[in-house]
Each structure stands twice: as C-alpha cells, then as structure tokens.
Amino acid sequence: MELPRPYLDLAPISKTKIRNNLLKVYENFLSIFFKISVIA
C-alpha cells in the first residue's frame, strides 16, 4: 500500500523542520546550562 503523492512530498520537509526545532531547543539548553555553570 503506497502513500498518496502529497504525503511523500511533505514527509522530508516535516522531518527537517522537526530536526531544526530540536537543534534550536538543544542549543538553547546548552547555552543556558553553560551560563549557569559559568556563574556557579
């Protein structure tokens, strides 16, 4: 059973968006953690 064409086209875009969002969250977490460790 194959997915309709639009779903196949959207899949990679949503994956990269999710990955970019995760990277941003990770970077924010790292910067906050770094600031806390520098202060402490």
PDB file of N, CA and C in Angstrom:
ATOM      1  N   MET A   1       0.843  -1.199   0.000  1.00  0.00           N
ATOM      2  CA  MET A   1       0.000   0.000   0.000  1.00  0.00           C
ATOM      3  C   MET A   1       0.884   1.257   0.000  1.00  0.00           C
ATOM      4  N   GLU A   2       0.719   2.094  -1.017  1.00  0.00           N
ATOM      5  CA  GLU A   2       1.558   3.286  -1.150  1.00  0.00           C
ATOM      6  C   GLU A   2       0.829   4.521  -0.639  1.00  0.00           C
ATOM      7  N   LEU A   3       1.613   5.440  -0.111  1.00  0.00           N
ATOM      8  CA  LEU A   3       1.037   6.709   0.335  1.00  0.00           C
ATOM      9  C   LEU A   3       0.743   7.596  -0.866  1.00  0.00           C
ATOM     10  N   PRO A   4      -0.289   8.447  -0.767  1.00  0.00           N
ATOM     11  CA  PRO A   4      -0.547   9.411  -1.844  1.00  0.00           C
ATOM     12  C   PRO A   4       0.639  10.348  -2.021  1.00  0.00           C
ATOM     13  N   ARG A   5       0.763  10.875  -3.221  1.00  0.00           N
ATOM     14  CA  ARG A   5       1.917  11.704  -3.578  1.00  0.00           C
ATOM     15  C   ARG A   5       2.161  12.876  -2.611  1.00  0.00           C
ATOM     16  N   PRO A   6       1.158  13.659  -2.220  1.00  0.00           N
ATOM     17  CA  PRO A   6       1.410  14.813  -1.335  1.00  0.00           C
ATOM     18  C   PRO A   6       2.087  14.410  -0.028  1.00  0.00           C
ATOM     19  N   TYR A   7       1.674  13.268   0.536  1.00  0.00           N
ATOM     20  CA  TYR A   7       2.274  12.807   1.791  1.00  0.00           C
ATOM     21  C   TYR A   7       3.749  12.513   1.612  1.00  0.00           C
ATOM     22  N   LEU A   8       4.096  11.889   0.484  1.00  0.00           N
ATOM     23  CA  LEU A   8       5.502  11.580   0.213  1.00  0.00           C
ATOM     24  C   LEU A   8       6.308  12.867   0.081  1.00  0.00           C
ATOM     25  N   ASP A   9       5.709  13.897  -0.512  1.00  0.00           N
ATOM     26  CA  ASP A   9       6.415  15.172  -0.692  1.00  0.00           C
ATOM     27  C   ASP A   9       6.579  15.908   0.643  1.00  0.00           C
ATOM     28  N   LEU A  10       5.590  15.781   1.529  1.00  0.00           N
ATOM     29  CA  LEU A  10       5.619  16.515   2.793  1.00  0.00           C
ATOM     30  C   LEU A  10       6.514  15.865   3.836  1.00  0.00           C
ATOM     31  N   ALA A  11       6.676  14.551   3.767  1.00  0.00           N
ATOM     32  CA  ALA A  11       7.422  13.824   4.802  1.00  0.00           C
ATOM     33  C   ALA A  11       8.821  14.391   5.065  1.00  0.00           C
ATOM     34  N   PRO A  12       9.680  14.567   4.042  1.00  0.00           N
ATOM     35  CA  PRO A  12      11.038  15.057   4.302  1.00  0.00           C
ATOM     36  C   PRO A  12      11.039  16.474   4.888  1.00  0.00           C
ATOM     37  N   ILE A  13      10.110  17.312   4.447  1.00  0.00           N
ATOM     38  CA  ILE A  13      10.040  18.695   4.927  1.00  0.00           C
ATOM     39  C   ILE A  13       9.734  18.713   6.424  1.00  0.00           C
ATOM     40  N   SER A  14       8.742  17.925   6.841  1.00  0.00           N
ATOM     41  CA  SER A  14       8.377  17.902   8.256  1.00  0.00           C
ATOM     42  C   SER A  14       9.510  17.327   9.091  1.00  0.00           C
ATOM     43  N   LYS A  15      10.204  16.316   8.552  1.00  0.00           N
ATOM     44  CA  LYS A  15      11.334  15.728   9.286  1.00  0.00           C
ATOM     45  C   LYS A  15      12.425  16.763   9.511  1.00  0.00           C
ATOM     46  N   THR A  16      12.773  17.537   8.489  1.00  0.00           N
ATOM     47  CA  THR A  16      13.831  18.540   8.639  1.00  0.00           C
ATOM     48  C   THR A  16      13.371  19.654   9.580  1.00  0.00           C
ATOM     49  N   LYS A  17      12.079  20.021   9.507  1.00  0.00           N
ATOM     50  CA  LYS A  17      11.560  21.055  10.414  1.00  0.00           C
ATOM     51  C   LYS A  17      11.672  20.598  11.856  1.00  0.00           C
ATOM     52  N   ILE A  18      11.268  19.351  12.110  1.00  0.00           N
ATOM     53  CA  ILE A  18      11.346  18.799  13.470  1.00  0.00           C
ATOM     54  C   ILE A  18      12.791  18.768  13.934  1.00  0.00           C
ATOM     55  N   ARG A  19      13.686  18.342  13.023  1.00  0.00           N
ATOM     56  CA  ARG A  19      15.108  18.255  13.379  1.00  0.00           C
ATOM     57  C   ARG A  19      15.659  19.641  13.709  1.00  0.00           C
ATOM     58  N   ASN A  20      15.287  20.658  12.906  1.00  0.00           N
ATOM     59  CA  ASN A  20      15.758  22.029  13.158  1.00  0.00           C
ATOM     60  C   ASN A  20      15.233  22.548  14.495  1.00  0.00           C
ATOM     61  N   ASN A  21      13.968  22.259  14.789  1.00  0.00           N
ATOM     62  CA  ASN A  21      13.394  22.691  16.063  1.00  0.00           C
ATOM     63  C   ASN A  21      14.114  22.040  17.228  1.00  0.00           C
ATOM     64  N   LEU A  22      14.408  20.736  17.097  1.00  0.00           N
ATOM     65  CA  LEU A  22      15.126  20.024  18.157  1.00  0.00           C
ATOM     66  C   LEU A  22      16.513  20.615  18.347  1.00  0.00           C
ATOM     67  N   LEU A  23      17.169  20.951  17.242  1.00  0.00           N
ATOM     68  CA  LEU A  23      18.509  21.541  17.331  1.00  0.00           C
ATOM     69  C   LEU A  23      18.460  22.884  18.056  1.00  0.00           C
ATOM     70  N   LYS A  24      17.455  23.695  17.738  1.00  0.00           N
ATOM     71  CA  LYS A  24      17.320  25.001  18.399  1.00  0.00           C
ATOM     72  C   LYS A  24      17.116  24.822  19.897  1.00  0.00           C
ATOM     73  N   VAL A  25      16.228  23.906  20.277  1.00  0.00           N
ATOM     74  CA  VAL A  25      15.970  23.638  21.697  1.00  0.00           C
ATOM     75  C   VAL A  25      17.242  23.165  22.377  1.00  0.00           C
ATOM     76  N   TYR A  26      17.973  22.276  21.699  1.00  0.00           N
ATOM     77  CA  TYR A  26      19.217  21.729  22.249  1.00  0.00           C
ATOM     78  C   TYR A  26      20.245  22.838  22.449  1.00  0.00           C
ATOM     79  N   GLU A  27      20.363  23.722  21.461  1.00  0.00           N
ATOM     80  CA  GLU A  27      21.317  24.837  21.559  1.00  0.00           C
ATOM     81  C   GLU A  27      20.932  25.777  22.701  1.00  0.00           C
ATOM     82  N   ASN A  28      19.645  26.073  22.829  1.00  0.00           N
ATOM     83  CA  ASN A  28      19.180  26.928  23.930  1.00  0.00           C
ATOM     84  C   ASN A  28      19.503  26.294  25.271  1.00  0.00           C
ATOM     85  N   PHE A  29      19.249  24.995  25.377  1.00  0.00           N
ATOM     86  CA  PHE A  29      19.540  24.270  26.616  1.00  0.00           C
ATOM     87  C   PHE A  29      21.025  24.332  26.933  1.00  0.00           C
ATOM     88  N   LEU A  30      21.858  24.128  25.915  1.00  0.00           N
ATOM     89  CA  LEU A  30      23.310  24.160  26.121  1.00  0.00           C
ATOM     90  C   LEU A  30      23.766  25.542  26.572  1.00  0.00           C
ATOM     91  N   SER A  31      23.250  26.586  25.940  1.00  0.00           N
ATOM     92  CA  SER A  31      23.670  27.948  26.298  1.00  0.00           C
ATOM     93  C   SER A  31      23.246  28.282  27.732  1.00  0.00           C
ATOM     94  N   ILE A  32      22.035  27.897  28.108  1.00  0.00           N
ATOM     95  CA  ILE A  32      21.559  28.145  29.477  1.00  0.00           C
ATOM     96  C   ILE A  32      22.416  27.366  30.470  1.00  0.00           C
ATOM     97  N   PHE A  33      22.670  26.096  30.159  1.00  0.00           N
ATOM     98  CA  PHE A  33      23.489  25.245  31.033  1.00  0.00           C
ATOM     99  C   PHE A  33      24.886  25.832  31.190  1.00  0.00           C
ATOM    100  N   PHE A  34      25.433  26.327  30.079  1.00  0.00           N
ATOM    101  CA  PHE A  34      26.780  26.915  30.103  1.00  0.00           C
ATOM    102  C   PHE A  34      26.806  28.165  30.976  1.00  0.00           C
ATOM    103  N   LYS A  35      25.784  29.029  30.827  1.00  0.00           N
ATOM    104  CA  LYS A  35      25.709  30.250  31.636  1.00  0.00           C
ATOM    105  C   LYS A  35      25.627  29.907  33.117  1.00  0.00           C
ATOM    106  N   ILE A  36      24.792  28.928  33.463  1.00  0.00           N
ATOM    107  CA  ILE A  36      24.642  28.523  34.866  1.00  0.00           C
ATOM    108  C   ILE A  36      25.966  27.996  35.404  1.00  0.00           C
ATOM    109  N   SER A  37      26.647  27.164  34.614  1.00  0.00           N
ATOM    110  CA  SER A  37      27.911  26.580  35.081  1.00  0.00           C
ATOM    111  C   SER A  37      28.986  27.667  35.223  1.00  0.00           C
ATOM    112  N   VAL A  38      28.953  28.683  34.360  1.00  0.00           N
ATOM    113  CA  VAL A  38      29.928  29.781  34.450  1.00  0.00           C
ATOM    114  C   VAL A  38      29.664  30.607  35.712  1.00  0.00           C
ATOM    115  N   ILE A  39      28.387  30.886  35.996  1.00  0.00           N
ATOM    116  CA  ILE A  39      28.023  31.658  37.189  1.00  0.00           C
ATOM    117  C   ILE A  39      28.400  30.878  38.451  1.00  0.00           C
ATOM    118  N   ALA A  40      28.109  29.563  38.444  1.00  0.00           N
ATOM    119  CA  ALA A  40      28.401  28.711  39.608  1.00  0.00           C
ATOM    120  C   ALA A  40      29.889  28.338  39.583  1.00  0.00           C
TER     121      ALA A  40
END
